[in-house]
Coordinates of C-alpha atoms and ligand atoms in Angstrom, one line a residue:
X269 CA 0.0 0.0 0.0
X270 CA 1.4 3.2 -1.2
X271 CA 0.3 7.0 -0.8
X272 CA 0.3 9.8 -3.6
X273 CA 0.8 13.5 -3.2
X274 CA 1.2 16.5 -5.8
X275 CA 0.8 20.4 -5.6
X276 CA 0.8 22.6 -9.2
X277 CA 2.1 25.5 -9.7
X278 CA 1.9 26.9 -5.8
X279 CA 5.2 28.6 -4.0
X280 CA 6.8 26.0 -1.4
X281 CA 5.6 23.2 -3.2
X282 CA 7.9 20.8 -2.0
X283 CA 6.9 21.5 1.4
X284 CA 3.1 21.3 0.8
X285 CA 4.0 17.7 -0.7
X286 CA 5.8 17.0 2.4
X287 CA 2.8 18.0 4.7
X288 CA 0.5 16.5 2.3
X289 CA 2.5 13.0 2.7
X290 CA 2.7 13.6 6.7
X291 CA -1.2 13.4 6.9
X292 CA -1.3 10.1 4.6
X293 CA 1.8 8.1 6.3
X294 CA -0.6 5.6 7.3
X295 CA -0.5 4.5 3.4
X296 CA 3.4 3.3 3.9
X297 CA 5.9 3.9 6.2
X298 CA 9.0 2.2 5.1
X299 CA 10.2 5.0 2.4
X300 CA 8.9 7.8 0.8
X301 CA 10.3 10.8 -1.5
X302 CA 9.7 13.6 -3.4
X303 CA 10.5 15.0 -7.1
X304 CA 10.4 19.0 -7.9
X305 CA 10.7 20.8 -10.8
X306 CA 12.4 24.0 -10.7
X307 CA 12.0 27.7 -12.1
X308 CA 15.3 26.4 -14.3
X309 CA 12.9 23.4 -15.5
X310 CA 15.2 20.8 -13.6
X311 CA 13.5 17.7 -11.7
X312 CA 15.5 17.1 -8.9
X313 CA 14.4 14.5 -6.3
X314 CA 15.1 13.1 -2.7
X315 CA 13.9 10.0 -1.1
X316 CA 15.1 7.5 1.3
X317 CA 14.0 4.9 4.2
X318 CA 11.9 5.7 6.6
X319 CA 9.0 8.2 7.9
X320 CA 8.4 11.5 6.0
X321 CA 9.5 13.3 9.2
X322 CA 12.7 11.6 9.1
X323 CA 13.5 12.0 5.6
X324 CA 11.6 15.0 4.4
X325 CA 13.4 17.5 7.0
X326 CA 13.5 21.4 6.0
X327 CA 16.8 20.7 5.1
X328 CA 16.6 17.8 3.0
X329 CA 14.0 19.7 0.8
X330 CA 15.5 23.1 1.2
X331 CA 17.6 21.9 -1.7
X332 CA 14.8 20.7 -4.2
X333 CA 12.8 24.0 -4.2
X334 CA 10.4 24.5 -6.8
X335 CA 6.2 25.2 -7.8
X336 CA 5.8 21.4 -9.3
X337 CA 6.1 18.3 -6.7
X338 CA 4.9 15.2 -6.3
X339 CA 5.4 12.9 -3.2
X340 CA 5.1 9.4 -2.6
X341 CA 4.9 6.9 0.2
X342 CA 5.8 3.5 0.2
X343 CA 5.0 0.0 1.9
X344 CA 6.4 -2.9 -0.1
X345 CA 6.2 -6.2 -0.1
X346 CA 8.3 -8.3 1.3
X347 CA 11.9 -8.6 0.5
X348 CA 12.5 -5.1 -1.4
X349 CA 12.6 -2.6 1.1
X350 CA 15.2 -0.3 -0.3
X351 CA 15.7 3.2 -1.4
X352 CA 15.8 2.1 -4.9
X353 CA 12.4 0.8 -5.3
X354 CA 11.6 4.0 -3.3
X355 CA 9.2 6.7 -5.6
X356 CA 8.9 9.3 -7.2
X357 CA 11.5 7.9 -10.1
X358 CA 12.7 10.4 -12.8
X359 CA 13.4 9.1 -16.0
X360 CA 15.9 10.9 -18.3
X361 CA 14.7 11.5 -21.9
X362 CA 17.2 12.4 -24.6
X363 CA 15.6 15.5 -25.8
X364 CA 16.7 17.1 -22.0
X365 CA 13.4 17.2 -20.0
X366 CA 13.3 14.6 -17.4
X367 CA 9.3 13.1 -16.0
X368 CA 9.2 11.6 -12.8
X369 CA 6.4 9.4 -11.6
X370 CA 4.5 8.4 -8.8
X371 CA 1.9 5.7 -8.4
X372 CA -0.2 4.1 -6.1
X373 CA -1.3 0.6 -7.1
X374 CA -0.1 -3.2 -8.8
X375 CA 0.4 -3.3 -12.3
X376 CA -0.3 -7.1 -13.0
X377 CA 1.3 -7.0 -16.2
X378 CA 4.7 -5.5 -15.3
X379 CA 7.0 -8.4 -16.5
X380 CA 5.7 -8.7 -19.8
X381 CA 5.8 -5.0 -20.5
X382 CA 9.0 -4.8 -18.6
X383 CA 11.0 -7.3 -20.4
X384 CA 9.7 -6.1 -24.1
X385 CA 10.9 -2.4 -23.0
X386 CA 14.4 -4.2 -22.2
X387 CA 14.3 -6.5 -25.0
X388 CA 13.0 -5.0 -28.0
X389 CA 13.6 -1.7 -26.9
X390 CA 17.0 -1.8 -24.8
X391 CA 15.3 0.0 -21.7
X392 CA 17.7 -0.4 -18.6
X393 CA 15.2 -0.3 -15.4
X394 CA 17.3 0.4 -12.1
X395 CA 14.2 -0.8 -9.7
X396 CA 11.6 -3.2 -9.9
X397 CA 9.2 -0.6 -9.2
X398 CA 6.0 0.0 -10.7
X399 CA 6.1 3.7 -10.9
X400 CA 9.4 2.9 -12.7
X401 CA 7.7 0.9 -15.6
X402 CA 5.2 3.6 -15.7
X403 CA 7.7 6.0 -16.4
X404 CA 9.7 4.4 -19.0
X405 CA 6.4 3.4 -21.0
X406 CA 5.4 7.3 -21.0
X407 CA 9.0 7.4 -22.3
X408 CA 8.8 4.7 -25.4
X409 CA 5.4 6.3 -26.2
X410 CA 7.3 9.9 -26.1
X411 CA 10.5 8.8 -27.5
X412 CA 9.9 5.5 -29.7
X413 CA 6.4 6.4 -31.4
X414 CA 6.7 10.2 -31.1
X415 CA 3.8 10.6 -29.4
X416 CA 2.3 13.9 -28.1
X417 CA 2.7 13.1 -24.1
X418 CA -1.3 13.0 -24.1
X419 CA -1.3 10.6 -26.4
X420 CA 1.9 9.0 -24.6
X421 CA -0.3 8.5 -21.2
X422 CA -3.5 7.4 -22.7
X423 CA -1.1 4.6 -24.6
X424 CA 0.2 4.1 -21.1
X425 CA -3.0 4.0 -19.5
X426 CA -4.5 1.4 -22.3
X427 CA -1.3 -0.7 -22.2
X428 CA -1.4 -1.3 -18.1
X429 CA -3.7 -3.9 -16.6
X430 CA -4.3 -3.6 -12.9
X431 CA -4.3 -0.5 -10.5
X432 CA -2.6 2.8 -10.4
X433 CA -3.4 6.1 -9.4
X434 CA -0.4 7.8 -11.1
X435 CA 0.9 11.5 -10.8
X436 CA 3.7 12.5 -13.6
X437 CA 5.1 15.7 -14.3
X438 CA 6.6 16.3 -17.6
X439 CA 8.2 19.3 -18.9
X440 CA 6.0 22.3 -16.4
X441 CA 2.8 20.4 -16.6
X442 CA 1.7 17.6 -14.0
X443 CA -0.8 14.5 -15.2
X444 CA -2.8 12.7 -12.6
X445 CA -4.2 9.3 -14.3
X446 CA -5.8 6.6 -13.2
X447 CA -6.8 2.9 -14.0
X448 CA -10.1 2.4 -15.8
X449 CA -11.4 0.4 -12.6
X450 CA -10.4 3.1 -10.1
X451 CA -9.3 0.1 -7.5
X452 CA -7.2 2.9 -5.4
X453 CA -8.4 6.3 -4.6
X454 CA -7.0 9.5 -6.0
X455 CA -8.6 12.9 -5.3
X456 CA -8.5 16.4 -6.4
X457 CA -8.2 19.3 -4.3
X458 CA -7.5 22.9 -4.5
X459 CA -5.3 25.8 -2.5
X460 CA -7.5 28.9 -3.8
X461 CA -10.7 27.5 -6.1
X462 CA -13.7 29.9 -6.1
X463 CA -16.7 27.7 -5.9
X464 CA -18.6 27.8 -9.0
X465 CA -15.4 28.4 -11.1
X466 CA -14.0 27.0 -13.8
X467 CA -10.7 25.2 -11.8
X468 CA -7.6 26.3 -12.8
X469 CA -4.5 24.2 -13.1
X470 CA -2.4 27.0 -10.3
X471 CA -2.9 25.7 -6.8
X472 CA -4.4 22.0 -7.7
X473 CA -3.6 19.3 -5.6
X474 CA -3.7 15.5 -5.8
X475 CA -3.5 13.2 -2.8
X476 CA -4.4 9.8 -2.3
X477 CA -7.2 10.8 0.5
X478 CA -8.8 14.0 1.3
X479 CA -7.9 14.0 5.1
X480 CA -4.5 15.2 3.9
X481 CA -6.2 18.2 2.2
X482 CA -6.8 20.8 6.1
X483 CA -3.1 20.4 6.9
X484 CA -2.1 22.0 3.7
X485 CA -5.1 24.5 3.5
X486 CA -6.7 23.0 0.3
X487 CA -10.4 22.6 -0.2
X488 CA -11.6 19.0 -1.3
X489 CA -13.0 19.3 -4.7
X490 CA -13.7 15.5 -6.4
X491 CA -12.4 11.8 -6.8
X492 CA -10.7 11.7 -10.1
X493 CA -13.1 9.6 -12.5
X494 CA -11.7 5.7 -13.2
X495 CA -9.5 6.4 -16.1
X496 CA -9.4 9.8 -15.9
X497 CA -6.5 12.0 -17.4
X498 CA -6.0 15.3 -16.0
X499 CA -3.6 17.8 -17.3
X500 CA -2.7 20.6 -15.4
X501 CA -0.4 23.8 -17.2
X502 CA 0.4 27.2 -16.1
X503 CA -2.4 29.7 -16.1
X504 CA -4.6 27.4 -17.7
X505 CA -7.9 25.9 -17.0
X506 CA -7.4 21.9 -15.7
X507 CA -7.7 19.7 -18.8
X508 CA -9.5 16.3 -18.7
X509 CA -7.8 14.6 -21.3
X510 CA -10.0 11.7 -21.2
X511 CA -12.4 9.7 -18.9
X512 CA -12.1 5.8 -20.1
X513 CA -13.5 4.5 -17.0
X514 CA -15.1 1.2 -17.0
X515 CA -16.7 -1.5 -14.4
X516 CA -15.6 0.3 -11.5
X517 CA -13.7 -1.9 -8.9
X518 CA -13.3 0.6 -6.2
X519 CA -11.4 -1.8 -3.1
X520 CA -13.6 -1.8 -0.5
X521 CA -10.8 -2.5 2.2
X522 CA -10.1 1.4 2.1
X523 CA -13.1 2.2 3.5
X524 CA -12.8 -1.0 5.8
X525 CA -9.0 -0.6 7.2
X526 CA -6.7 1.6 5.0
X527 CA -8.2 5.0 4.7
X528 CA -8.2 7.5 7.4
X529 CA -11.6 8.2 8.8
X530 CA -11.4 11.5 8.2
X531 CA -11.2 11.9 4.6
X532 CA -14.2 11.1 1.9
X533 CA -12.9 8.2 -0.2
X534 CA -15.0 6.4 -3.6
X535 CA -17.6 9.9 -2.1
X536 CA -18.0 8.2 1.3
X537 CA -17.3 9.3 4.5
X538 CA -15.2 6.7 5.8
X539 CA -16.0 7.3 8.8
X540 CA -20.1 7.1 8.7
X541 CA -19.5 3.5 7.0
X542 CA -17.6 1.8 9.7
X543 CA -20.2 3.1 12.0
X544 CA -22.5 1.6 9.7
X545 CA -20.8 -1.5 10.0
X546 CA -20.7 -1.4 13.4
X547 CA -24.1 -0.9 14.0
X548 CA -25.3 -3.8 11.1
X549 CA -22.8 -6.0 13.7
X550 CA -25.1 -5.2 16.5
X551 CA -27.7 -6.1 14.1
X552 CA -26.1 -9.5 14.1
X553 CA -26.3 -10.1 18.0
X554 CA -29.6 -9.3 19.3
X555 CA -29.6 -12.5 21.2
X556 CA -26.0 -11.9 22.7
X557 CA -27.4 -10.3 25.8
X558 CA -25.7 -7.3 25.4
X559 CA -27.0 -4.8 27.9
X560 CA -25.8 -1.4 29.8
X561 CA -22.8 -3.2 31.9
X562 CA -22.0 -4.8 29.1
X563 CA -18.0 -3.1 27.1
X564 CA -17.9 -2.6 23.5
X565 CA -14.8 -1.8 22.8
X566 CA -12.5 -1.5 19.5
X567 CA -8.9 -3.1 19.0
X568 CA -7.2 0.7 18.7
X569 CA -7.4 2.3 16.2
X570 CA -8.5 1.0 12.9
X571 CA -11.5 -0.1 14.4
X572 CA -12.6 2.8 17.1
X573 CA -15.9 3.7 14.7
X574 CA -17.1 0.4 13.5
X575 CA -16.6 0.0 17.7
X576 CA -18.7 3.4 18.6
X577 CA -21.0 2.3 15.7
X578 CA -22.1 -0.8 17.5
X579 CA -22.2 0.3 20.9
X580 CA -24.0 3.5 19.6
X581 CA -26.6 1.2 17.9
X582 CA -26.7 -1.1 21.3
X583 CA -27.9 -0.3 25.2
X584 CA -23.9 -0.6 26.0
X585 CA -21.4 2.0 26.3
X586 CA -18.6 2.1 24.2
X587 CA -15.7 1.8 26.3
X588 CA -11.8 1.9 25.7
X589 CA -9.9 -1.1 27.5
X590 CA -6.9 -0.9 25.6
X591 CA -4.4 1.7 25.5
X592 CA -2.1 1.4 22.0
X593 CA 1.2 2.9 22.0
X594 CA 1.4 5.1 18.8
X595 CA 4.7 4.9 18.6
X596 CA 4.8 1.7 17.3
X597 CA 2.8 2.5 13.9
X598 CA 1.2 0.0 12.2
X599 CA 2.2 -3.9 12.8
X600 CA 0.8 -5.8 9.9
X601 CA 3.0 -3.2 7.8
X602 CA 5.9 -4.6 9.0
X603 CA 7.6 -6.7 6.5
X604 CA 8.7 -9.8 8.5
X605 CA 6.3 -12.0 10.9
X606 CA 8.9 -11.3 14.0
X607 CA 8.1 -7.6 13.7
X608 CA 4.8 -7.7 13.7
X609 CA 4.7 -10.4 16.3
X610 CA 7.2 -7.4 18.4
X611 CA 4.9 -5.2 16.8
X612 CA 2.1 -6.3 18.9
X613 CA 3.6 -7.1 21.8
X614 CA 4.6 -3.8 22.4
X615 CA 1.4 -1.6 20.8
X616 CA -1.4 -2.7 23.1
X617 CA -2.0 -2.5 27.0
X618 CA -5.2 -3.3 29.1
X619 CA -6.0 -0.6 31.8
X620 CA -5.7 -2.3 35.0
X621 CA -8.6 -3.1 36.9
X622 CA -10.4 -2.3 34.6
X623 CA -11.8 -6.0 32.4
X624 CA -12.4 -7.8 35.8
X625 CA -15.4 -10.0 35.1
X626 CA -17.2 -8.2 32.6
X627 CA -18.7 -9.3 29.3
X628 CA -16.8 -7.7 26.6
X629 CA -17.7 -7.2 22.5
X630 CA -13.9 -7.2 21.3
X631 CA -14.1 -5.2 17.7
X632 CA -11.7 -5.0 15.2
X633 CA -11.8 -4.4 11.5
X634 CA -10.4 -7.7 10.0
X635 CA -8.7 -10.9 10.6
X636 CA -5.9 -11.3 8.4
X637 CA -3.5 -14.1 9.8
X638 CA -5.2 -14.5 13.1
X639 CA -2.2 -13.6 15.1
X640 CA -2.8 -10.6 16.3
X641 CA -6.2 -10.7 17.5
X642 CA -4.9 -14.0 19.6
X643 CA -2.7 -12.3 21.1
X644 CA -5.5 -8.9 22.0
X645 CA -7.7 -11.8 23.5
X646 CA -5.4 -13.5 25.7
X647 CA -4.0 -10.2 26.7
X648 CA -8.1 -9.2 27.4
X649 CA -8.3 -12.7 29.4
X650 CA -5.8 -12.2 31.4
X651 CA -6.7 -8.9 32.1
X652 CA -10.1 -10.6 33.7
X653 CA -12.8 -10.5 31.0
X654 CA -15.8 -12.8 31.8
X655 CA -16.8 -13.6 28.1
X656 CA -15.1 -12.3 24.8
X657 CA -17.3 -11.7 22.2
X658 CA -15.3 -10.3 18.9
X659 CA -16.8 -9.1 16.1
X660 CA -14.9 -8.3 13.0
X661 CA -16.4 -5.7 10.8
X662 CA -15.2 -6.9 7.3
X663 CA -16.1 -10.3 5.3
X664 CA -14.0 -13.5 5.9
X665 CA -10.5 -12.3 4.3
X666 CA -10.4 -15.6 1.7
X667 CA -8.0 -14.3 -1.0
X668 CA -5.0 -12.4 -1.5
X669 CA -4.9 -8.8 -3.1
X670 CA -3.3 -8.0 -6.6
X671 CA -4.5 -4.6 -6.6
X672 CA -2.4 -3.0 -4.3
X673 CA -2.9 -4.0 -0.7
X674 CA -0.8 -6.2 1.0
X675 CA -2.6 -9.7 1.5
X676 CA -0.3 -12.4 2.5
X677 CA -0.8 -15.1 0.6
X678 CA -4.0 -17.4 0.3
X679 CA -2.1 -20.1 2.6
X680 CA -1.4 -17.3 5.0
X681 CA -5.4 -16.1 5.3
X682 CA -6.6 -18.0 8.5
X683 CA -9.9 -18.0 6.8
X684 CA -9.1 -20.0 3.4
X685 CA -8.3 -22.8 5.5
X686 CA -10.5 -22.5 8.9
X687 CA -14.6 -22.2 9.4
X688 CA -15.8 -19.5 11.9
X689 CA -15.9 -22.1 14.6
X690 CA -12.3 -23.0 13.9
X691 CA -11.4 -19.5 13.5
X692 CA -12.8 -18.4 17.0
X693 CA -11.3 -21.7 18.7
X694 CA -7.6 -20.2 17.3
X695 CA -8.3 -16.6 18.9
X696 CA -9.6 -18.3 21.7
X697 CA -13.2 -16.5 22.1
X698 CA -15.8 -17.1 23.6
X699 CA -18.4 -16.4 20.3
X700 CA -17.0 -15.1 16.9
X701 CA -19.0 -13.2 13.8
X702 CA -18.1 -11.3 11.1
X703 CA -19.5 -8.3 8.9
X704 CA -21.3 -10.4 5.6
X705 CA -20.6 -9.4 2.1
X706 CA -24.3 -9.0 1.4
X707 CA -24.5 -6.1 4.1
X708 CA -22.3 -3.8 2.4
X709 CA -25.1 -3.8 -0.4
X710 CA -27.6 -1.5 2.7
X711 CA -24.1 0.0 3.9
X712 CA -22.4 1.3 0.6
X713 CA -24.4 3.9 -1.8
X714 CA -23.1 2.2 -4.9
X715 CA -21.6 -1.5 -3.9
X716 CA -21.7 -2.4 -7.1
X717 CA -18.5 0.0 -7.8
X718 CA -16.4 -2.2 -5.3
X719 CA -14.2 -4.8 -5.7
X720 CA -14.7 -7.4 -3.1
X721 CA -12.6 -10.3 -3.9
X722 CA -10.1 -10.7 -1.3
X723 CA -14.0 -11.7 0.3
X724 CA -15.7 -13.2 -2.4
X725 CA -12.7 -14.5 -5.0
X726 CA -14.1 -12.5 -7.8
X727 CA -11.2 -11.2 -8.9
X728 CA -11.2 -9.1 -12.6
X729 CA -8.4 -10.7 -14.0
X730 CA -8.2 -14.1 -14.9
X731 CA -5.8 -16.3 -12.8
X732 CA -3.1 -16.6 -15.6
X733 CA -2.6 -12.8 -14.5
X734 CA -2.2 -13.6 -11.5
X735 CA 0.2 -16.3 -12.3
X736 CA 2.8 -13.5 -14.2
X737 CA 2.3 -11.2 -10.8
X738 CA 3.2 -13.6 -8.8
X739 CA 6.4 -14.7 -10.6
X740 CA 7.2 -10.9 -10.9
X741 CA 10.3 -9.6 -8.9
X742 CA 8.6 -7.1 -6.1
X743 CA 7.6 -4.4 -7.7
X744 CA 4.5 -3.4 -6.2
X745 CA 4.2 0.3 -5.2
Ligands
AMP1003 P1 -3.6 -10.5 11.5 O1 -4.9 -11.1 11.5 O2 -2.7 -10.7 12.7 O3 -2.8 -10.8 10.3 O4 -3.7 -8.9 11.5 C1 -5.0 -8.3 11.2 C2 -4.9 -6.8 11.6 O5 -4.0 -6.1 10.8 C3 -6.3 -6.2 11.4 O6 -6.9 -6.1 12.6 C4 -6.1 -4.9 10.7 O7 -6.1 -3.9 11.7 C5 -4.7 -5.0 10.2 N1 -4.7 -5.3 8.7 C6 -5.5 -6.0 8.0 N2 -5.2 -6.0 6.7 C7 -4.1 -5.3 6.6 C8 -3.2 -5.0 5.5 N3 -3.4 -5.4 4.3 N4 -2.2 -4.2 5.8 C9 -1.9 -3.8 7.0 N5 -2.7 -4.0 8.1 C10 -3.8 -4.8 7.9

């Protein structure tokens, strides 16, 4: 999981990326970067390991000063955590001007495109980065075919199966384009529109979530449309270049787990749906005996609304019986099983006194592996709960992800191999239910525009894709 960020044409823009990046950290925290184009028309770039705060200093950027930026942060897969695969990359084009790319997403077909760039082209890649390949196809389009760089992207765009929400700046204009499915979200702010304007290509900004929008001062404005290409040039009114959307495949997990609550992603308020979700949980358990002594509380934090949602929707109180260290971050994003294991271990505390002998609804968002929640309810036990009821506010996770999340692998998922009842024996609770797929039909105001197949196995390529991404060196995001 990845995060985008770009400002146009807008003083300090490498610091408004920077900021921008800050408030969407939660999208990757092992590297992240930034590329700037300067009033000489040079791209220069800095990126490295670790948090934006750490490697996006004042003076790390004061030296890559400039109106055009784009940002990115990453979370690979495992394996290749380096700065190399880090984003934004520049590529070099002999006519002088450099692009540089960033992208949010999995592009399924990267090894066949990437070995007919090197092979019939004599491309040298440096990563195995998707933004890379991005970037050197807008480059044979540009280069090879002579290609206007409209006609470059939209090449680009047809050519790439899977997801990407891409940001590319290319001589003083900046593209924002996105796959035809619009599986990750992308959306399109502003630093000075005039409602009921025309927009104008000065001041617009592109993140990969709105919430990021109040720390720089920009007003929310839309989601960019599944293949949508925006241009963006000085003093001129923002150019759609095209809208080639199709069978929209919006991932329903952001709204689930990855996006902040904060922000409006795929036009909902993340937020109001895991409340949603939470209450449709307490829908579930009318029978459960849930009553005023009774704690609902949420594993912290992914899962504090779908928690308020059910207690708000129940005679309970929503309580908090678990204190989480935040400067751990996010376990599951930790490459390597002994992180996360430390990870969790050292992120969660019960309050003392404070379980003994009371019924408690345990929430969280999802059950990935299993490990973690294992761990939350023998840590709960021992803390002297009565009864441990958890309720998990997403579908049975069943399949991996190909579209830009992080699933382990379908022999990793605790649920391809175990049933509910097997699945609460493992976390060791006392009762065990989960959100249903069907549900998000009353929850969602368009379900059909998601893409539930990490639930449901509907995946929209065909396995043989799947087959080529697997065997692809780790290039995702
Ligand atoms: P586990 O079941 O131990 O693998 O971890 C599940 C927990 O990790 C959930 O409660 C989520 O909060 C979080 N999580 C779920 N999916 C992801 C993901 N793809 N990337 C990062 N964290 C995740």
């Amino acid at each position: 999981m990845c995060g985008i960020a770009g400002i146009f044409n807008f003083e300090d823009a490498e610091t408004l990326v920077a900021e921008t990046l800050f408030a969407i950290q939660h999208r990757g925290q092992e590297s992240c970067g930034i590329a700037v184009r300067d009033c000489r028309g040079n791209i220069s770039y800095h990126k490295g390991m670790g948090l934006v705060k750490q490697v996006l200093t004042p003076e790390n950027i004061a030296k890559h000063q400039g109106s055009i930026a784009i940002g990115h942060v990453r979370y690979p897969t495992a394996g290749r955590s380096d700065k190399v695969n880090s984003q934004p990359h520049v590529a070099e084009l002999p006519e002088g001007p450099h692009i540089a790319v960033c992208s949010n997403g999995d592009i399924i077909n990267y090894n066949e495109i990437r070995t007919w760039l090197e092979n019939e082209h004599s491309f040298t890649f440096r990563s195995d980065n998707d933004g890379e390949l991005i970037g050197r196809l807008v480059a044979y389009y540009l280069v090879h075919e002579k290609m206007t760089i409209e006609e470059a992207i939209t090449e680009t765009q047809n050519k790439l199966k899977g997801a990407f929400s891409t940001l590319l700046i290319y001589r003083d204009m900046m593209f924002a384009f996105r796959d035809p499915h619009g599986f990750r979200p992308f959306v399109l702010g502003h630093l000075n529109h005039e409602t009921g304007k025309e927009i104008m290509s000065d001041g617009v900004v592109f993140a990969s979530e709105s919430c990021s929008f109040g720390i720089v001062g920009a007003t929310f404005i839309r989601e960019l449309e599944p293949g949508e290409i925006i241009r963006l040039e000085r003093g001129k009114p923002l150019k759609v270049v095209a809208t080639a959307g199709k069978n929209k495949q919006h991932c329903v997990f952001e709204l689930i787990y990855f996006s902040r609550p904060d922000g409006i992603t795929f036009d909902e308020l993340v937020y109001d749906v895991r409340k949603k979700i939470g209450a449709k949980l307490f829908d579930y358990d009318k029978d459960l005996g849930v009553d005023k002594d009774t704690v609902v509380m949420a594993v912290p934090d992914s899962s504090n609304f779908v928690a308020l949602g059910y207690a708000q929707a129940s005679p309970a109180n929503f309580d908090m019986g678990l204190l989480r260290n935040h400067y751990v971050g996010r376990t599951f994003t930790k490459p390597e099983q002994k992180q996360r294991d430390e990870g969790v271990r050292h992120k969660f505390n019960p309050l003392p006194e404070f379980f003994n002998n009371k019924k408690v609804v345990l929430v969280d968002d999802s059950i990935v592996r299993g490990t973690t929640l294992r761990k939350i309810v023998r840590m709960v036990r021992g803390a002297g709960a009565k009864e441990i009821h958890v309720r998990i506010g997403s579908p049975k996770v069943v399949g991996s992800c190909y579209y830009g999340i992080d699933t382990p692998t379908r022999k990793e998922l605790i649920a391809s191999k175990k049933d509910v009842d097997e699945i609460c024996d493992f976390i060791e609770a006392d009762s065990l239910k989960y959100m249903s797929v069907e549900d998000f039909n009353i929850i969602l105001q368009h379900p059909g525009n998601f893409c539930f197949a990490c639930f449901n196995l509907k995946y929209q390529y065909s396995p043989e894709d799947f087959l080529q991404k697997t065997n692809a060196p780790d290039n995702r995001c």
